[in-house]
Coordinates of C-alpha atoms and ligand atoms in Angstrom, one line a residue:
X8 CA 54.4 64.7 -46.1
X9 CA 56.7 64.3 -43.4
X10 CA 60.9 65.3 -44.7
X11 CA 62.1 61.8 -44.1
X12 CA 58.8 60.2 -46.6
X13 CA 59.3 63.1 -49.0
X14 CA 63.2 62.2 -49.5
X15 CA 62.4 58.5 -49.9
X16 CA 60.1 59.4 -52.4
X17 CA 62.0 62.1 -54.0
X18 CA 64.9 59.5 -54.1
X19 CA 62.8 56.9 -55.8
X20 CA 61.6 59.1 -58.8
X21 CA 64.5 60.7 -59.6
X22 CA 63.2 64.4 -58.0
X23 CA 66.1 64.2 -55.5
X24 CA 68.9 64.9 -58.2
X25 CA 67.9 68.3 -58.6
X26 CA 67.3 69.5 -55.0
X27 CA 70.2 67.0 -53.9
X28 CA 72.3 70.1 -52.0
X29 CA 69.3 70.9 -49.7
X30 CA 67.4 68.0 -48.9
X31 CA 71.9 66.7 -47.8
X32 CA 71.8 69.8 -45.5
X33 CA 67.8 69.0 -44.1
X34 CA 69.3 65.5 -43.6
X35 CA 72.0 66.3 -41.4
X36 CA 69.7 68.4 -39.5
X37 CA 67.4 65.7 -38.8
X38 CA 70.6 63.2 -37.5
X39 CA 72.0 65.7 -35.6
X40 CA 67.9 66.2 -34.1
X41 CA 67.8 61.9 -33.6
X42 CA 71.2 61.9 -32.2
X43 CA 69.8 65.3 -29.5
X44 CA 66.5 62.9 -28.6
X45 CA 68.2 59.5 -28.3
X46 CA 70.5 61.5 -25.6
X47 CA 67.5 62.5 -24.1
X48 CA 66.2 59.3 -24.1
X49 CA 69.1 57.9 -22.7
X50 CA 69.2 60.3 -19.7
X51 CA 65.4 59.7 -19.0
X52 CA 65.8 56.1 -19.6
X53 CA 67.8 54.9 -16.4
X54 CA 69.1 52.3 -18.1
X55 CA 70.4 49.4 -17.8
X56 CA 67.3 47.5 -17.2
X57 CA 67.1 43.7 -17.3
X58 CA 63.7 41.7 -17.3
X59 CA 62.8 38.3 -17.8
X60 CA 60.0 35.4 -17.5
X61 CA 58.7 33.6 -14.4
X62 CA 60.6 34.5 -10.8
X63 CA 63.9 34.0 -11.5
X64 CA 65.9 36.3 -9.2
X65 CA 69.3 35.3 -9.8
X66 CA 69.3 35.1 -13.5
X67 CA 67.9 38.5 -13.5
X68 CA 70.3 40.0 -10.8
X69 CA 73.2 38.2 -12.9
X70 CA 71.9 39.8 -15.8
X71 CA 71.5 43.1 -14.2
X72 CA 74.7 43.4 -12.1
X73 CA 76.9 42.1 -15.9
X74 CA 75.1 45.4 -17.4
X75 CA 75.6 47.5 -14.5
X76 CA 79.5 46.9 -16.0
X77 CA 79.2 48.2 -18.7
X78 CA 78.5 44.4 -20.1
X79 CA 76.5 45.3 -23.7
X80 CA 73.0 43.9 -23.4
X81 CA 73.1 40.5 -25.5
X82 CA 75.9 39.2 -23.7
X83 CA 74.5 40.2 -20.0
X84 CA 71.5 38.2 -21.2
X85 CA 73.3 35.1 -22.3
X86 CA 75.0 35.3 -18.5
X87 CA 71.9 35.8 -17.1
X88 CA 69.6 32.8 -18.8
X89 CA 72.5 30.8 -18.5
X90 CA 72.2 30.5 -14.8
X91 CA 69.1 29.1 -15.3
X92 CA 70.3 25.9 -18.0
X93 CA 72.8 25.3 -15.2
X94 CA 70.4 24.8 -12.9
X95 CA 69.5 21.2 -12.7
X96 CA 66.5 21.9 -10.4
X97 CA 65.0 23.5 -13.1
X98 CA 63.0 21.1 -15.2
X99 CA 62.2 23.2 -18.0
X100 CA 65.4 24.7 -19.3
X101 CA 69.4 23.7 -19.7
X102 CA 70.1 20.8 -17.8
X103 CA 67.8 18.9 -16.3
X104 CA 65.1 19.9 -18.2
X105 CA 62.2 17.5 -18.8
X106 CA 62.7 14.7 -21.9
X107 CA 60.9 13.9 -24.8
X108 CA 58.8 11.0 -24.4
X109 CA 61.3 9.0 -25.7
X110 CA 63.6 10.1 -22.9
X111 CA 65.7 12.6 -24.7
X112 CA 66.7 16.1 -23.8
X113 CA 66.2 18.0 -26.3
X114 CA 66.9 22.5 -26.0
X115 CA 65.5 24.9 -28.5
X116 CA 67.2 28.8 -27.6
X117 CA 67.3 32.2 -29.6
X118 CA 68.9 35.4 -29.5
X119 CA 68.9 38.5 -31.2
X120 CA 71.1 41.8 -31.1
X121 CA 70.7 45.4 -31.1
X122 CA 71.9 46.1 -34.4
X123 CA 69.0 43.0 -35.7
X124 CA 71.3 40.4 -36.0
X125 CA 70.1 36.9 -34.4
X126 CA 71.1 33.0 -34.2
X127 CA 68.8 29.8 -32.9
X128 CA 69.6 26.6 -32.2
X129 CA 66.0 23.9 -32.4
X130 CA 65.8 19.9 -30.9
X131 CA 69.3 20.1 -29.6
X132 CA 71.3 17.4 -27.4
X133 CA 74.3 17.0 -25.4
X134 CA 75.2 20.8 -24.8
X135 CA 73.6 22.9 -21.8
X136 CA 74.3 26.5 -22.7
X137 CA 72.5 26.7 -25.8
X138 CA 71.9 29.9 -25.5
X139 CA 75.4 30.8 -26.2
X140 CA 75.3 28.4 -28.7
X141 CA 72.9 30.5 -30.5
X142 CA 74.9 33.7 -30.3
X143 CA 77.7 31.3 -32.1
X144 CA 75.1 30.4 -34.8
X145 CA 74.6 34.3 -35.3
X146 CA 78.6 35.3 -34.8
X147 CA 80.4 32.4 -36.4
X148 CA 78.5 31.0 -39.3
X149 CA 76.1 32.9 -42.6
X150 CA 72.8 31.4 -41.2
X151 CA 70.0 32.1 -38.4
X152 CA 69.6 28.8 -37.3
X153 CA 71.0 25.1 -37.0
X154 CA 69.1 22.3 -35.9
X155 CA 69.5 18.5 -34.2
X156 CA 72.9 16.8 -34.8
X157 CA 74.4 19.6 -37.0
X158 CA 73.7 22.0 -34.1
X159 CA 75.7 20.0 -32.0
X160 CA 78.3 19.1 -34.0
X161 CA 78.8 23.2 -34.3
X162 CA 78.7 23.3 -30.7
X163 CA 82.1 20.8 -30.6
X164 CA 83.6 22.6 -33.4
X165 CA 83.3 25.8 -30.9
X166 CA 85.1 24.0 -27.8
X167 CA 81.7 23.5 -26.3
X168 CA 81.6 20.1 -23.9
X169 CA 79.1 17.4 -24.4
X170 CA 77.4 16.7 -21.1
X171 CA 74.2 14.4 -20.1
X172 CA 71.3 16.5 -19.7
X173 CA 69.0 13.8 -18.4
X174 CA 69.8 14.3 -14.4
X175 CA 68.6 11.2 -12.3
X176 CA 65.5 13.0 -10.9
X177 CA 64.2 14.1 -13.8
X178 CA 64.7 10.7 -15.7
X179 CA 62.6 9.3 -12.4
X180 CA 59.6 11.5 -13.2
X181 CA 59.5 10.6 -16.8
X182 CA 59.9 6.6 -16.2
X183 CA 56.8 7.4 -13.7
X184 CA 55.0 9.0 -16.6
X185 CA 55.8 6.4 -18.7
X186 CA 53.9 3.8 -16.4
X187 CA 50.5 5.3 -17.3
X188 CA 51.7 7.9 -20.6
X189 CA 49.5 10.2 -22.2
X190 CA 50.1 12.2 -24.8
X191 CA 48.0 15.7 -24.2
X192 CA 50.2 18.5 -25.3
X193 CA 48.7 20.9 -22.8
X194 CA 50.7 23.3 -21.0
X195 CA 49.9 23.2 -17.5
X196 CA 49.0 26.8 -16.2
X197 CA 51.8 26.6 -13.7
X198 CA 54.4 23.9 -15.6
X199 CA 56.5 25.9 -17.7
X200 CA 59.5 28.1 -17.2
X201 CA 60.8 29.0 -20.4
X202 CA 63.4 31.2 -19.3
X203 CA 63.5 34.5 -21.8
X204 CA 65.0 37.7 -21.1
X205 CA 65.3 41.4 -22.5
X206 CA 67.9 43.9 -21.7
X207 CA 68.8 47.9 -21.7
X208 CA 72.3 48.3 -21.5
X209 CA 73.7 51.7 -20.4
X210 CA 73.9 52.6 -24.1
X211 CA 70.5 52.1 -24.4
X212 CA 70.6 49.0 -26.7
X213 CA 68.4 47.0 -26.6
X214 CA 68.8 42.5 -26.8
X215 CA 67.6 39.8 -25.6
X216 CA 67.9 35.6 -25.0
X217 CA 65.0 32.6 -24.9
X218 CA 66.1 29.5 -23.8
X219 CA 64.1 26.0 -22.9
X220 CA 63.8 22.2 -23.4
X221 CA 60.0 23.1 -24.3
X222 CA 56.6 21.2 -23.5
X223 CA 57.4 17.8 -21.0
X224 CA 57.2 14.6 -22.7
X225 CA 56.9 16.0 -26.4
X226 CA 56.8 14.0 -29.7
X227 CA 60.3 13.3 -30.8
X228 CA 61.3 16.6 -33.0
X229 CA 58.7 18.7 -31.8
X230 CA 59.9 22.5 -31.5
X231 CA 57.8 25.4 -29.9
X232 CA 58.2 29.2 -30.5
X233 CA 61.1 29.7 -28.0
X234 CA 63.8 29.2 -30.6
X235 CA 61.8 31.0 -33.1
X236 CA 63.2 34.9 -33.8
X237 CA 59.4 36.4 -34.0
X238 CA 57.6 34.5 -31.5
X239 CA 59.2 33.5 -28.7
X240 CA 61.5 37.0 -29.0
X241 CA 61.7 39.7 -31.4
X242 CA 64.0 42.5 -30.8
X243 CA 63.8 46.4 -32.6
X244 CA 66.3 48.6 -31.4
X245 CA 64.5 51.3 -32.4
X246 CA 61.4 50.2 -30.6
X247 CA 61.8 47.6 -27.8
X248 CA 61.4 44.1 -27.5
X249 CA 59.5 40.9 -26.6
X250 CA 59.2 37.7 -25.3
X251 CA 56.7 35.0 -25.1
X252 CA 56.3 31.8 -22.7
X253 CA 54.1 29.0 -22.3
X254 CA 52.0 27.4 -25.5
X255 CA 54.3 27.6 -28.1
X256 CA 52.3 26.6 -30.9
X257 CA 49.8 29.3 -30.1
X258 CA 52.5 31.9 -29.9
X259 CA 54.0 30.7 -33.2
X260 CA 50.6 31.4 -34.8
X261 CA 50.5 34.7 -34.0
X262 CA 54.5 35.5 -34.6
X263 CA 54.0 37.1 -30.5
X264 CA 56.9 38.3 -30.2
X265 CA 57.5 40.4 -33.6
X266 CA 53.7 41.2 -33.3
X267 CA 54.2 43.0 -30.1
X268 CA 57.3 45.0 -31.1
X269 CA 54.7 45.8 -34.4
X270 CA 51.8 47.4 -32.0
X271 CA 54.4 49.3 -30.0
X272 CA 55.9 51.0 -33.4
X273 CA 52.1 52.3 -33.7
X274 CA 51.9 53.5 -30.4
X275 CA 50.6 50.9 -28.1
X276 CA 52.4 51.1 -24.4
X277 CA 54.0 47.5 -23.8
X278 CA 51.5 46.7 -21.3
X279 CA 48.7 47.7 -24.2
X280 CA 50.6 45.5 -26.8
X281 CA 51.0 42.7 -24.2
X282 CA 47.7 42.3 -23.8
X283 CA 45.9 42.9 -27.2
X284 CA 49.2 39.9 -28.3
X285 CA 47.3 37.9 -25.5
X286 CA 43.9 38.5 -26.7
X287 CA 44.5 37.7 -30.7
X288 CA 44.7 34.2 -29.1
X289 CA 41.6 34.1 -27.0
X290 CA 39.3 35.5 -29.5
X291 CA 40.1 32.6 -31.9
X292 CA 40.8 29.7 -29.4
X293 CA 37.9 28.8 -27.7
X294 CA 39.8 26.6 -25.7
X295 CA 42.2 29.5 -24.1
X296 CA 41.2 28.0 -20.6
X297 CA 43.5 25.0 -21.0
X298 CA 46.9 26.3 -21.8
X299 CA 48.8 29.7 -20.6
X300 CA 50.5 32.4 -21.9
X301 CA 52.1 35.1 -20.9
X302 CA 54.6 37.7 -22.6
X303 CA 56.7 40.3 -21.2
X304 CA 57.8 43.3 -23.5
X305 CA 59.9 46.7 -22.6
X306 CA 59.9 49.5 -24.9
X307 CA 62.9 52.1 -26.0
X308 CA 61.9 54.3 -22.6
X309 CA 62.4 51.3 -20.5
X310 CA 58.6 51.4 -19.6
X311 CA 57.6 47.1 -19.4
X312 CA 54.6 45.6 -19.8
X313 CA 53.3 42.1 -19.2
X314 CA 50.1 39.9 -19.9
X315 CA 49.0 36.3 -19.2
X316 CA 45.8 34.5 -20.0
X317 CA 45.5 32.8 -16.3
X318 CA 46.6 34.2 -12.9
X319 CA 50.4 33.0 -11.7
X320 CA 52.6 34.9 -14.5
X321 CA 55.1 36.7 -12.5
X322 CA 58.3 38.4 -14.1
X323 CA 61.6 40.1 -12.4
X324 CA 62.5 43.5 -12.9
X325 CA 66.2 44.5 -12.5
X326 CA 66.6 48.1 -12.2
X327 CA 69.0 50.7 -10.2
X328 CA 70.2 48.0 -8.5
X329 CA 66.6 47.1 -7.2
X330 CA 65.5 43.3 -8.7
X331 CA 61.7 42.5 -8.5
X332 CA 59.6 39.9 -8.9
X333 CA 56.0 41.2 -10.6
X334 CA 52.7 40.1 -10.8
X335 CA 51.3 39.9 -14.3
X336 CA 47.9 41.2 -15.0
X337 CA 45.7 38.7 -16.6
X338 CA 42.9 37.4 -19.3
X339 CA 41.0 35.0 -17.1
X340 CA 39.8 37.0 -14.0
X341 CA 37.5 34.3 -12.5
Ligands
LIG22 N1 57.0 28.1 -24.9 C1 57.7 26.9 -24.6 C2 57.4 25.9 -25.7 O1 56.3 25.8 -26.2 C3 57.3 26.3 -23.3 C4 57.4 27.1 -22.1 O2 57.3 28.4 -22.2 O3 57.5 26.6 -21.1 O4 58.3 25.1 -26.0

């Protein structure tokens, strides 16, 4: 039995009162040994390390050159995803982003700390940087998540501004759709850019941010796995961390993100746990051909891993000072 089992146990039967003295001192050995290997860690590590979904160089770079000062990792990820829901050219977070089919914006973003904490915002309208609106949900109020018009109303209460996030091109290509609409909630294997990212600060904590307005044209209310704390991002400090893109309803059924961080705790590589997270989907969805997904993990070392079910998945690496754009190994090979 290892010391740290035999003091839970000895602590739950009562076994721990007499041998209190020595099992205190074995203790304080033990913190003193984690403390001596997380500095070790720390020096192998090269932190900070930012990475995030799909080939978006200057939200990583903003994220990576916010924790090369010494910005803590949550908050160089809000900065970096943020870039992206300011972008109006992209259709697929923030501002911008693709309506409902009724023509409404609607954003779904998560984020969660080093220390386990996390906030979500689902279905919400009117604000761009939901993503910071998330870490509010997680700072300023007792709950995880807020949804709709209550989100939103938060979001005022918080001196965020209200701003149309319907721009003029995107509200072109949805009044084309609507000339022939069909409803097929398929992700397209190259139409989705859920923006979520994962840092390392120089501490070596680890956090992360997943922001989007979700799948094009979707029912009114519908929410994917992106705002979800589990399946569109999961963070262990102890372990690493996770995120998830494209078919949200397939990620939610296998909680992706959380299941990732799960394999790596037992050993897996994040590159292993990447893809066996990819493959619980295509052993029990025969029709895997038709959608994409792709998730990108990094582990306590800083070692990062990514899988996708088609070909196209690319991610950025931002390390020493050096931001890359990777190709993703992938399920479909023909
Ligand atoms: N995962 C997102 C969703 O299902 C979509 C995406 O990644 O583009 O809402």
């Amino acid at each position: 039995m290892k010391r740290r089992d035999f003091i839970k146990n000895a602590s739950l039967t009562g076994v721990g009162l007499t041998v209190g003295s020595s099992l205190l001192s074995c203790n304080e050995n033990s913190s003193e040994k984690t403390k001596t290997n997380t500095i070790m860690a720390l020096n192998d590590l090269k932190a900070p390390i930012a990475i995030c979904t799909w080939g978006f160089v200057s939200a990583n770079a903003k994220a990576g050159e916010e924790l090369s000062k010494g910005i803590k990792a949550l908050d160089a990820a809000i900065a970096g995803v943020s870039v992206e829901e300011d972008n109006i050219k992209n259709t697929t977070v923030g501002k911008g982003g693709a309506p409902d089919r009724e023509g409404n914006v609607t954003l779904d973003a998560c984020v969660m700390d080093s220390n386990g904490d996390c906030g979500s915002v689902v279905c919400v309208e009117n604000i761009t940087n939901v993503a910071a609106l998330a870490k509010r949900v997680m700072t300023e109020t007792p709950h995880v998540m807020l949804a709709g018009s209550g989100a939103e109303e938060f979001a005022y209460s918080q001196g965020f501004e209200s701003d149309n996030l319907l721009t003029d091109s995107s509200k072109k290509v949805w009044e084309e759709w609507l000339k022939s609409p069909e409803y097929k909630p398929l992700i397209n294997i190259e139409n989705h850019d859920t923006i979520g990212m994962l840092c390392i600060d120089k501490d070596g904590d680890i956090a992360g941010a997943c922001t989007t307005s979700g799948l094009s044209y979707k029912m009114k209310g519908r929410v994917g796995d992106s705002p979800i704390i589990g399946s569109g991002l999961f963070i262990d400090n102890d372990i690493g961390g996770a995120v998830g893109t494209g078919m949200g309803e397939e990620i939610m059924k296998t909680v992706g993100s959380f299941l990732i961080v799960e394999l790596m705790r037992n050993g897996m590589s994040p590159q292993q746990a990447c893809k066996e997270a990819v493959q619980r989907i295509t052993r029990k969805n025969s029709h895997f051909k038709d959608f994409q997904i792709a998730y990108i993990a990094i582990n306590k070392s800083g070692d990062v891993g990514s899988y996708c079910i088609h070909k196209g998945f690319t991610y950025m690496k931002y390390q020493n000072g050096k931001n890359e754009n990777i190709h993703s190994d992938h399920y479909v090979k023909s």
